[in-house]
Coordinates of C-alpha atoms and ligand atoms in Angstrom, one line a residue:
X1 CA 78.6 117.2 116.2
X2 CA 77.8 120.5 115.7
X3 CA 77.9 123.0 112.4
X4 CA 80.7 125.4 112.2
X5 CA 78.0 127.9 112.0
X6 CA 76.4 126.8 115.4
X7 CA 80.2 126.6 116.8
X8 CA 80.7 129.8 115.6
X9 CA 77.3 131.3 117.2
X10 CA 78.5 129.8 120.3
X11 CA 81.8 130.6 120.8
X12 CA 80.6 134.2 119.6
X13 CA 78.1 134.0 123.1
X14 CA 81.3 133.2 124.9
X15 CA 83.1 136.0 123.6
X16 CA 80.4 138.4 124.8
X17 CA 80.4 137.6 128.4
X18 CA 84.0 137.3 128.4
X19 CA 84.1 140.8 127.4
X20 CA 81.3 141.9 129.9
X21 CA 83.0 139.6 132.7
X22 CA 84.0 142.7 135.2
X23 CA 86.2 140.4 137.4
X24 CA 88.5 140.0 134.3
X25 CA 91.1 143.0 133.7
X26 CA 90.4 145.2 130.9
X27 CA 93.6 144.0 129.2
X28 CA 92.8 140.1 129.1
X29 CA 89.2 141.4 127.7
X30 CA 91.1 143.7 125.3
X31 CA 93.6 141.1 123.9
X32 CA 90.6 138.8 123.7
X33 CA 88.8 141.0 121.5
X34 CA 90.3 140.4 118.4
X35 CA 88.8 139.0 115.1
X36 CA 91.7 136.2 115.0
X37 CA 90.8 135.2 118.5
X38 CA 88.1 132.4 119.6
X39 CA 87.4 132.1 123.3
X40 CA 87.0 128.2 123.8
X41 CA 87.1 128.4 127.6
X42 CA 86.6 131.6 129.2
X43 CA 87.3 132.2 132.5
X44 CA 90.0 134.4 134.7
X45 CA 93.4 132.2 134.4
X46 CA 94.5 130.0 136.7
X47 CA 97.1 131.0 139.6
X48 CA 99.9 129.0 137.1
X49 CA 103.5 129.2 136.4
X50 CA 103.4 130.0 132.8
X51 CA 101.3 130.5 129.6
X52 CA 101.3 128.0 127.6
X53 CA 101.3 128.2 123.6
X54 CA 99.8 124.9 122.4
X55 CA 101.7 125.3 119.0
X56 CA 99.6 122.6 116.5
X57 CA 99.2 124.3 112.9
X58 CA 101.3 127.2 112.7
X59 CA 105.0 125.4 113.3
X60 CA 107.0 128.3 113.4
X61 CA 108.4 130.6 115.9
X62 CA 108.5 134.0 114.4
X63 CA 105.1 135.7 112.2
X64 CA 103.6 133.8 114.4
X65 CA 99.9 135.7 115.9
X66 CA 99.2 132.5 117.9
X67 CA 102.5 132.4 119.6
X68 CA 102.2 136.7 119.3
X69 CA 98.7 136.4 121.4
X70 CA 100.2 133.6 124.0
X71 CA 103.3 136.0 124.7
X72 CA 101.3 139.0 125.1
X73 CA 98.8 137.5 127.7
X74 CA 101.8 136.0 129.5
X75 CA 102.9 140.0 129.7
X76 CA 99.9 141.2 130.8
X77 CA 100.0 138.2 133.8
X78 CA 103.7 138.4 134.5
X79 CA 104.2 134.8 133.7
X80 CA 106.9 133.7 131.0
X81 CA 105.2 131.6 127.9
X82 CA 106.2 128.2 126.4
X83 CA 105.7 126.8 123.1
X84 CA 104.6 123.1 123.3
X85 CA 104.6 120.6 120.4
X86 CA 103.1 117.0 120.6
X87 CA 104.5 114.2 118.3
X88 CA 101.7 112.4 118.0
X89 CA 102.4 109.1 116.1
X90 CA 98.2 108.5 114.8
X91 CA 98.4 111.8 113.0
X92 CA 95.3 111.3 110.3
X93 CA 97.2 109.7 106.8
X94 CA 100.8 111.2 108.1
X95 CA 103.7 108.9 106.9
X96 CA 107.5 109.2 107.2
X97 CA 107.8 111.3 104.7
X98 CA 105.6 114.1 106.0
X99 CA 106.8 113.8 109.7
X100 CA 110.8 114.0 108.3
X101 CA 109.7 117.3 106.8
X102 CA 108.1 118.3 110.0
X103 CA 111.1 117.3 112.0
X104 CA 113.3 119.6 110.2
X105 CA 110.8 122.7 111.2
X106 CA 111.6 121.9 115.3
X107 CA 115.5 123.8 115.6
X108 CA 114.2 126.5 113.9
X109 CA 110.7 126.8 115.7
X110 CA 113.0 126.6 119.3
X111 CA 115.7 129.1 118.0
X112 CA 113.0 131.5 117.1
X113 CA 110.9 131.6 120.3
X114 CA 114.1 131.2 122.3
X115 CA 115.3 135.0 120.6
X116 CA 112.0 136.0 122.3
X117 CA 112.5 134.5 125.5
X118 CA 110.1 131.7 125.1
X119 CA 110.3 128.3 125.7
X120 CA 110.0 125.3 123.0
X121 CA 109.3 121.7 124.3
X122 CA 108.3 118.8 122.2
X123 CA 107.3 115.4 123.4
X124 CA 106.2 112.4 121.4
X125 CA 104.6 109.6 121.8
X126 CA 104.6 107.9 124.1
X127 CA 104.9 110.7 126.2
X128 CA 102.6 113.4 124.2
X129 CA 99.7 113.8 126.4
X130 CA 98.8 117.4 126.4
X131 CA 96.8 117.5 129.8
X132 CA 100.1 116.1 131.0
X133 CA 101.9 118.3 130.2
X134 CA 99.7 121.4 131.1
X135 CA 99.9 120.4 134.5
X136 CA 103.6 119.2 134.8
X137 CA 104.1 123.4 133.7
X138 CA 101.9 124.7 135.6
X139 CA 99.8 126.5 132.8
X140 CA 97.9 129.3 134.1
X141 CA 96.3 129.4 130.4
X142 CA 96.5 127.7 127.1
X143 CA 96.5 129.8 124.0
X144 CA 96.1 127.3 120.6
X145 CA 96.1 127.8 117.2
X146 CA 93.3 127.0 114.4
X147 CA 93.3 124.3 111.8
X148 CA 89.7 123.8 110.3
X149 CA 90.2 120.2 109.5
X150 CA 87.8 117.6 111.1
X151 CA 90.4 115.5 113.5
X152 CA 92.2 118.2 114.7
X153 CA 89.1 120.6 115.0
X154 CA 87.6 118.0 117.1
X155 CA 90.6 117.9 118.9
X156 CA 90.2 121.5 120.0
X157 CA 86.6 121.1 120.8
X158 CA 87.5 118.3 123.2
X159 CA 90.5 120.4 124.9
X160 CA 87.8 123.2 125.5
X161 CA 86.1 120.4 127.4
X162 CA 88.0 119.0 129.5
X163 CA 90.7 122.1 130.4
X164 CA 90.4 123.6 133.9
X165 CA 92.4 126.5 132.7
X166 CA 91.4 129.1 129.5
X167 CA 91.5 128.0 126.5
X168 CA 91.5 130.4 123.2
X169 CA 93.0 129.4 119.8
X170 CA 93.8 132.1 117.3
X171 CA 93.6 131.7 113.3
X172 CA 97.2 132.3 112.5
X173 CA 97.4 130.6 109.0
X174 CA 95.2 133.0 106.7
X175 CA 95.1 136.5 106.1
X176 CA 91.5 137.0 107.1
X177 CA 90.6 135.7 110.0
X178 CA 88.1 132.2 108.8
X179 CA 85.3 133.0 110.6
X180 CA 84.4 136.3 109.1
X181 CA 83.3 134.9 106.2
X182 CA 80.9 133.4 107.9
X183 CA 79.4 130.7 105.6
X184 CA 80.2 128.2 102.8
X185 CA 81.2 130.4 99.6
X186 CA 80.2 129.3 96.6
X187 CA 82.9 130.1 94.4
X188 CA 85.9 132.2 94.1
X189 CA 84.4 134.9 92.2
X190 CA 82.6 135.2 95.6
X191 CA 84.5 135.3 98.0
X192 CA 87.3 137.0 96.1
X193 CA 85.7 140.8 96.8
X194 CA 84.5 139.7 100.4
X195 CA 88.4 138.5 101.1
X196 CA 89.6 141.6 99.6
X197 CA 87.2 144.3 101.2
X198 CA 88.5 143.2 104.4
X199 CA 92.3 143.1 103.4
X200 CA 93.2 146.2 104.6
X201 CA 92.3 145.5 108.3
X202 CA 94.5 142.3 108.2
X203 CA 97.9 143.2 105.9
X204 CA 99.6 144.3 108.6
X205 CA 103.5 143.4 110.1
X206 CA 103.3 141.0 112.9
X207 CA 104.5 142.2 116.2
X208 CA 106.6 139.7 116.7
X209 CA 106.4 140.7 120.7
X210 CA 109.3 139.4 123.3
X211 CA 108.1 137.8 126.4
X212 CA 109.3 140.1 129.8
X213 CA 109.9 137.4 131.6
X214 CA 112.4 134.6 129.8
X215 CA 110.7 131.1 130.2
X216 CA 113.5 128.6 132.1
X217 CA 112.7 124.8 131.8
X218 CA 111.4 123.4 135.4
X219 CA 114.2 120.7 137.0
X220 CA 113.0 117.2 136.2
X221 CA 110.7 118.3 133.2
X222 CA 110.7 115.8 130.4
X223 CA 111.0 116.8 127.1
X224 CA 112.0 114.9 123.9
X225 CA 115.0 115.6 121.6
X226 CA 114.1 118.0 118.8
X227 CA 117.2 117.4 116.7
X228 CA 116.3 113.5 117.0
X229 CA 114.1 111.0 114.5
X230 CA 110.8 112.0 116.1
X231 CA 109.6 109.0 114.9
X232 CA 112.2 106.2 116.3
X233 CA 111.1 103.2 118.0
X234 CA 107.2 103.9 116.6
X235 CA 106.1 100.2 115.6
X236 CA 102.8 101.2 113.7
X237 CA 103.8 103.9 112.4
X238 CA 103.6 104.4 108.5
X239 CA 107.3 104.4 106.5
X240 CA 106.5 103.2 103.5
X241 CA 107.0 106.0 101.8
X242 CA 110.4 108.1 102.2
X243 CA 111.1 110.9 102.6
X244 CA 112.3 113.7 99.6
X245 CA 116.1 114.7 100.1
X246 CA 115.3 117.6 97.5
X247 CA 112.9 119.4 100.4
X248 CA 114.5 121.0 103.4
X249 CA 111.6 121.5 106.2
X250 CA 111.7 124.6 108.2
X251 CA 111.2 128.2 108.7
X252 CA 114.4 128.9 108.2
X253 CA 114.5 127.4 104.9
X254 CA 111.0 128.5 103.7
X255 CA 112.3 132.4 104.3
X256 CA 115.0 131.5 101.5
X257 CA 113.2 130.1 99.3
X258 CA 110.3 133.5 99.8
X259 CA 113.3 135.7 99.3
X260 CA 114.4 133.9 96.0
X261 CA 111.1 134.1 95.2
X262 CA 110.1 137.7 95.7
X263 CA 113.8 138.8 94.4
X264 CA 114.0 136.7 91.4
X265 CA 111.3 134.6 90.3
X266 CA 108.0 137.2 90.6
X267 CA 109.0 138.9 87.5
X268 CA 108.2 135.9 85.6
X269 CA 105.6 134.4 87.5
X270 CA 102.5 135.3 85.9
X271 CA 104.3 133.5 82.6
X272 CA 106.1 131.0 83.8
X273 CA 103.8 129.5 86.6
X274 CA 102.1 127.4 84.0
X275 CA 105.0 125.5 83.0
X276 CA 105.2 122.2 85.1
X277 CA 109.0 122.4 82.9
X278 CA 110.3 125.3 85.0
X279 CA 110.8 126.2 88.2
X280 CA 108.2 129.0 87.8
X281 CA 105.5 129.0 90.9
X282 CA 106.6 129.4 94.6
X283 CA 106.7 126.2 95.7
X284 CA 105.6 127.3 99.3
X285 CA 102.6 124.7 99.5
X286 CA 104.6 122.3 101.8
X287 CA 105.7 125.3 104.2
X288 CA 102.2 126.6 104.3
X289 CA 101.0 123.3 105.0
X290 CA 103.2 122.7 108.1
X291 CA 102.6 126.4 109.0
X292 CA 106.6 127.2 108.6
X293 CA 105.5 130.0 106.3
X294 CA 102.1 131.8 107.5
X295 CA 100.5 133.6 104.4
X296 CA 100.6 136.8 105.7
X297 CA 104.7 136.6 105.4
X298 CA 104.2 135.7 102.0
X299 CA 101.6 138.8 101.0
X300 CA 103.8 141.2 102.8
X301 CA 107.1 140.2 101.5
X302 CA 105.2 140.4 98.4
X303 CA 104.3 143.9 98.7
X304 CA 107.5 145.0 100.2
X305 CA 109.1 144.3 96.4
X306 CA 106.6 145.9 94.8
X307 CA 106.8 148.6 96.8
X308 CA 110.9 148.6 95.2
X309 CA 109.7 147.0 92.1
X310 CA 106.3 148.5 90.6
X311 CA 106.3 147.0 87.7
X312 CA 105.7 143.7 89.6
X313 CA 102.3 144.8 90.9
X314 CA 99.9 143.0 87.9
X315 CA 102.3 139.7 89.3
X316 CA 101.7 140.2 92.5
X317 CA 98.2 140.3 92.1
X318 CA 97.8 137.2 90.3
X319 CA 100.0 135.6 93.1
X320 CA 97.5 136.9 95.3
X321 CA 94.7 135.5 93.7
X322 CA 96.2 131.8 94.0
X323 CA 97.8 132.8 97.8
X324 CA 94.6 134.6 99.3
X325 CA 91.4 133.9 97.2
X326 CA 92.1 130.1 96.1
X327 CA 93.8 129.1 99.3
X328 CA 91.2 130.9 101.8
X329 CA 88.5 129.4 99.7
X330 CA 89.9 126.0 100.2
X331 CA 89.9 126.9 104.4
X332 CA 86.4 128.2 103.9
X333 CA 85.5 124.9 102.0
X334 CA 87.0 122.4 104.7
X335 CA 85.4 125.0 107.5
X336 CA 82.1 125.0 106.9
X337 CA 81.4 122.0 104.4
X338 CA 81.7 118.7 106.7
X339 CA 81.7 116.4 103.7
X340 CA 84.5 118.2 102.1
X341 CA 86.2 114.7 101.2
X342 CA 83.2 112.9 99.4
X343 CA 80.9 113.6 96.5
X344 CA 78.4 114.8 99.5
X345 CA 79.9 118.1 98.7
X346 CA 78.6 118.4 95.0
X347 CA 76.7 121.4 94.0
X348 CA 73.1 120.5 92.6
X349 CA 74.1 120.7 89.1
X350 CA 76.7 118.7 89.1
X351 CA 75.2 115.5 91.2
X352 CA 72.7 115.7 88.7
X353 CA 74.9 115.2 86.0
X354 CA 77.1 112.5 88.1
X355 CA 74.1 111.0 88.4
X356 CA 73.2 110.7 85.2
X357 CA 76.7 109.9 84.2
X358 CA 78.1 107.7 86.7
X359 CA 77.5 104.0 85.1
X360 CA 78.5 105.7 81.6
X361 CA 81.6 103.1 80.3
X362 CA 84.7 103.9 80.5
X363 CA 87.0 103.4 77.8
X364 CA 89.6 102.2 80.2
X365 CA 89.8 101.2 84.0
X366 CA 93.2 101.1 86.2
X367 CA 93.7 99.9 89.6
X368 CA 94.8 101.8 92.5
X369 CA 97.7 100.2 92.7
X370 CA 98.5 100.8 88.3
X371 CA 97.3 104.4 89.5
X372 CA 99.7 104.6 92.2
X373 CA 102.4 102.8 90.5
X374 CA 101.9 105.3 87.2
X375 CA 102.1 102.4 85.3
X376 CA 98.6 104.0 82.9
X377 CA 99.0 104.5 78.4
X378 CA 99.0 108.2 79.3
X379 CA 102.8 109.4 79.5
X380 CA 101.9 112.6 80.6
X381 CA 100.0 111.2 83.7
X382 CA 102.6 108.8 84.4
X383 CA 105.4 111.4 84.7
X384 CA 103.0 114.0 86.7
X385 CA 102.6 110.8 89.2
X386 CA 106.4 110.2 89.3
X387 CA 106.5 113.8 90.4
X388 CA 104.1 113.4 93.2
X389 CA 105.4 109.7 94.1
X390 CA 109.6 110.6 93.9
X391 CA 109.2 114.6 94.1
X392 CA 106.5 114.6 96.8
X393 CA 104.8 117.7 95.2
X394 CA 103.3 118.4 91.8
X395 CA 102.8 121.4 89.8
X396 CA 99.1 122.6 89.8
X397 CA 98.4 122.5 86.2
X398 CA 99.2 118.6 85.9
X399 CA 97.3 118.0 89.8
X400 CA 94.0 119.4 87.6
X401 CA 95.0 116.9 84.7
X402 CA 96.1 114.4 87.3
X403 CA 92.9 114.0 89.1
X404 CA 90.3 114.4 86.1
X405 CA 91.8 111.5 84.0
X406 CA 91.3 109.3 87.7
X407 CA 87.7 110.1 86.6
X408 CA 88.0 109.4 83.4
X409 CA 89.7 106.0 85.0
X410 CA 87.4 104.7 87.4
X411 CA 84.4 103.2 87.9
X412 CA 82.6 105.9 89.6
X413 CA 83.0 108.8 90.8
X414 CA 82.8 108.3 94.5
X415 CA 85.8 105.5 94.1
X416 CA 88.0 108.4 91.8
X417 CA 87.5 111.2 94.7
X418 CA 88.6 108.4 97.2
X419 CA 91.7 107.3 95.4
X420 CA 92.7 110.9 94.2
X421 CA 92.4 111.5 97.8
X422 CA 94.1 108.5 99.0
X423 CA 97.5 109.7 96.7
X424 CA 97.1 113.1 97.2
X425 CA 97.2 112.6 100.9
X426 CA 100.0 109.9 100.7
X427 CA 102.6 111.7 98.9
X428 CA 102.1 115.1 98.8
X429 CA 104.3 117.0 101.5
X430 CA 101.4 119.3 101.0
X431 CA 99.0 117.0 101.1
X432 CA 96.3 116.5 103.8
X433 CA 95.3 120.4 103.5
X434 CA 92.2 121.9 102.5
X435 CA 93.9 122.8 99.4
X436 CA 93.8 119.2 98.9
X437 CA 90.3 118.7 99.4
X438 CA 89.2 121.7 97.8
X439 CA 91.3 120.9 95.0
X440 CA 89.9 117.3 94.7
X441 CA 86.6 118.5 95.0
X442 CA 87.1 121.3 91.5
X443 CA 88.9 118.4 89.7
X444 CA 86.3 115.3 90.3
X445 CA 83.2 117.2 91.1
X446 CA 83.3 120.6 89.7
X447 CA 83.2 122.4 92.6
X448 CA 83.6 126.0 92.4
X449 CA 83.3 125.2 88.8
X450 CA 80.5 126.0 86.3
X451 CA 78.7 123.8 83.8
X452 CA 80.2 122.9 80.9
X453 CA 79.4 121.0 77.2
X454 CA 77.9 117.2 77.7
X455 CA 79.8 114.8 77.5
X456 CA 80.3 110.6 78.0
X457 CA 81.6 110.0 81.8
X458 CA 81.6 113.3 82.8
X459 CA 78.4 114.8 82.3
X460 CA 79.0 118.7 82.3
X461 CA 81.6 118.8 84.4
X462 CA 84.7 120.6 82.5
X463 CA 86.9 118.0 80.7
X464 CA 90.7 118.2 79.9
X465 CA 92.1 116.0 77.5
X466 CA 95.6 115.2 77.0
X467 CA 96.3 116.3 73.9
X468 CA 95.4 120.1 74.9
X469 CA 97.4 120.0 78.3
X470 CA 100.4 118.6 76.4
X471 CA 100.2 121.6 73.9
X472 CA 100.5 124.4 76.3
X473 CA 104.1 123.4 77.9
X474 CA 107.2 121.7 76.8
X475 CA 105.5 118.0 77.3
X476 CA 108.7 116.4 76.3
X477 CA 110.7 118.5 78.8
X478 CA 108.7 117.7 81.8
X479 CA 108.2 113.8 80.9
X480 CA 112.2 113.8 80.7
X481 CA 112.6 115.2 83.7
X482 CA 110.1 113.3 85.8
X483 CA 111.5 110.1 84.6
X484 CA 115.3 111.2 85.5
X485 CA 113.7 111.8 89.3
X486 CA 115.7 109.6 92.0
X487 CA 113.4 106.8 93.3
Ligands
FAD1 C1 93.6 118.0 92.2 C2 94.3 119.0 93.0 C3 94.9 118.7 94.2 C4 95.6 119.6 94.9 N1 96.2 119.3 96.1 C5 96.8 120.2 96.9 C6 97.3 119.8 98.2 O1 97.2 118.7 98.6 N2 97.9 120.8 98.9 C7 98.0 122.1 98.4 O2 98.6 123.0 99.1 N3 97.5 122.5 97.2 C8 96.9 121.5 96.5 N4 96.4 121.9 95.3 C9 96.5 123.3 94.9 C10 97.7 123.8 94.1 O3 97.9 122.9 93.0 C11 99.0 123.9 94.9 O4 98.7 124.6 96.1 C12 100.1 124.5 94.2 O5 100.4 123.8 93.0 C13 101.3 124.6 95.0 O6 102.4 125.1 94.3 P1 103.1 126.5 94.6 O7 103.3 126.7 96.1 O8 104.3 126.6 93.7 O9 101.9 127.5 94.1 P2 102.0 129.0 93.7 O10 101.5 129.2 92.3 O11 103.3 129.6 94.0 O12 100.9 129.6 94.6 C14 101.1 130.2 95.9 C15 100.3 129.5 96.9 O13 98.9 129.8 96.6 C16 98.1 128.6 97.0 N5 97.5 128.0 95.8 C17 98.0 128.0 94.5 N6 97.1 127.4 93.7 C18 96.1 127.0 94.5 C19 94.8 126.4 94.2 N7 94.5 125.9 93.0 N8 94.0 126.2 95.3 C20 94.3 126.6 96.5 N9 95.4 127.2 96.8 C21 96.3 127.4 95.8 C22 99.1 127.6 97.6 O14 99.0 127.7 99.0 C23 100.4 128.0 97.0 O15 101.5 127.6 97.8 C24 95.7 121.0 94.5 C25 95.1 121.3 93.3 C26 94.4 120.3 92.6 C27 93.8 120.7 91.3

């Protein structure tokens, strides 16, 4: 498999001679040249019936520049677009309770693209096969969006392959586009002036264009219900853990809670976000996650108060810092480090400390499954892991406290960044992101971190004990309220 860096040199030669490719109209070339863009197959489009938006990541049918890019190339051909979705049931660690979420994005995803005259079909296993339905549409070209996670990154790669039609995906779930980074960051204090010198080119309003001719579904087509249990009558598929009735999947319901947000909850952001005892931070993690919110939606709604509020800007800004340095970190991190889930990532100083620290004793060991089952001496940890196990979600303070003391735990470091994983992945709605990895990776190897004081098990990597975490918040509070969540 090759680097991101050699993918990126190569779809960078594509790009070029699509650009220089004469028998091509200078409108394809122009909506082709576009930082967000990557030309997987180039190539004049196929004499089809339709464009065809391969909707993957970005669930969501407004704010949209992958769905944006497939409507304006079907423009430019005179060909109506359609947004296609594929239920697939081996989705990498997806259980019940991420696909219920998921399920409740689909009305909103095909009430949005149909106010823009654009189809929406989902079909699910056992009928998902993408090539299928490429041809049973008649795609003259396929437009895709970008998610720099292994499985599905491979996925694209493989598309590219074995497509007769073009193929371009378009990075519609970070502010600045991935690849202009460029390489690996090595920390936040990095990347933060690189991400915010190029802000200005990218904080902009979608277009939110309508397709000029309305898509109308072929006779005979099969599609799957949307409104349906996407999931029923799938034998090896995952339920053992349930869905959260508190979480309402969706576009439509991830607008609300940005407007409560931005209207209400800003103000006191920058005070309150530390509390895992109030409803302080966004909460937006599982809507970026499914791409029901894109980021950009966020930043400008964001700016749009300020712009009525001032006073909010020094809020803002730290918002941004979590929303656009930490998260695109995280993208960068899963992009262009392939061992972004295993203690291959480390920096040098801090293998050499794990090293030296690994077979250090512990002064107590738990099992996954007393892990999983927060069944641990530490109350604190227990009612974080309620929240993650009952709630689905956890507030980032307690995820940093969560995952050290699995260190602290464990018998080694590899098995700690495998379980925190494991959890993280399982019960999170957010979970299975590069937030996740990258978050893993600060917590249990110090990634993005520095060096800190020696110390038994972990070596310099920063510590955090319980009686310190439990000081800065109403302890009490949030251990009361976790165990009072429903099972
Ligand atoms: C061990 C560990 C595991 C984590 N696992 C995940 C995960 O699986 N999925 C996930 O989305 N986040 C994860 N995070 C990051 C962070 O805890 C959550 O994104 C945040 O708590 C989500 O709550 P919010 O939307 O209210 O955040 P807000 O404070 O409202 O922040 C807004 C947005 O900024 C981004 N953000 C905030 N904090 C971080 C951060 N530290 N790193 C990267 N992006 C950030 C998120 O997209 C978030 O939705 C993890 C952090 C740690 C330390």
């Amino acid at each position: 498999m090759k680097s991101a860096q050699e993918q990126d040199a190569e779809h960078a030669r594509i790009a070029e001679a699509f650009a220089r490719d004469e028998s091509l109209s200078k409108e394809l070339r122009a909506l082709a040249d576009d930082a967000r863009v990557t030309v997987r197959r180039a190539g004049a489009p196929a004499k089809g019936k339709c464009v065809v938006y391969w909707m993957q990541r970005a669930q969501r049918g407004r704010d949209n520049h992958a769905l944006d890019k497939a409507i304006e190339v079907a423009n430019v051909l005179g060909l109506p677009c359609v947004a296609y979705f594929a239920g697939i049931k081996n989705f990498p660690h997806a259980n019940l309770r991420h696909y219920a979420f998921l399920n409740q994005g689909l009305p909103d995803i095909e009430e949005d693209c149909a106010a823009r005259g654009v189809g929406f079909v989902m079909r699910r296993a056992p009928e998902e096969d993408h090539e299928r339905f490429f041809a049973d549409v008649d795609a003259a070209m396929v437009i895709g969006d970008e998610n720099p996670m292994r499985e599905p990154e491979r996925w694209r790669a493989k598309l590219a392959k074995s497509l007769r039609v073009p193929f371009w995906t378009v990075d519609a779930d970070v502010i600045v586009p991935s690849k202009l980074l460029e390489k690996a960051q090595f920390s936040a204090g990095v990347a933060r002036p690189r991400l915010y010198r190029a802000l200005p080119e990218f904080l902009h309003d979608y277009e939110n264009p309508a397709a000029l001719k309305v898509w109308r579904k072929p006779r005979g087509l099969h599609t799957d219900d949307i409104r349906e249990d996407m999931t029923r009558g799938w034998k090896d598929f995952d339920r053992s853990v349930l869905p959260v009735a508190a979480w309402q999947g969706g576009h439509h319901a991830a607008m609300k809670r940005l407007h409560l947000f931005c209207g209400q909850m800003l103000e006191t952001y920058d005070r309150d976000r530390n509390h895992p005892e109030l409803d302080g931070s966004s909460k937006l993690s599982p809507y970026l996650h499914f791409g029901h919110l894109g980021p950009l939606t966020i930043a400008l709604a964001l700016n749009a108060q300020v712009k009525r509020q001032p006073k909010l800007a020094a809020a803002r800004d730290s918002y941004f810092n979590e929303l656009i340095v930490w998260r695109e970190l995280a993208v960068n991190f899963v992009r262009y480090q392939p061992e972004y889930d295993s203690p291959g990532c480390a920096d040098n100083w801090a293998r050499a400390t794990i090293a030296e620290h690994d077979r250090d004793e512990r002064e107590v060991l738990y099992t996954l499954a007393q892990l999983e089952g927060a069944r641990t001496h530490d109350e604190l940890w227990n009612a974080a892991q309620l929240q993650m196990v009952r709630y689905g979600w956890m507030h980032n303070y307690l995820r940093m406290y969560w995952a050290k003391k699995i260190v602290e735990w464990t018998r080694n470091t590899a098995t700690a960044m495998k379980w925190a994983i494991y959890l993280n992945d399982r019960y999170f709605l957010d979970g299975r992101d590069p937030n996740g990895y990258a978050g893993v990776a600060w917590a249990v190897l110090g990634k993005f971190d520095r060096a800190w004081g020696e110390r038994p098990v972990f070596g310099k990597r920063r510590y955090m004990s319980g009686a310190s975490t439990g000081r800065k918040f109403d302890a009490e509070k949030y251990k009361e309220q976790m165990n009072a969540l429903p099972e």
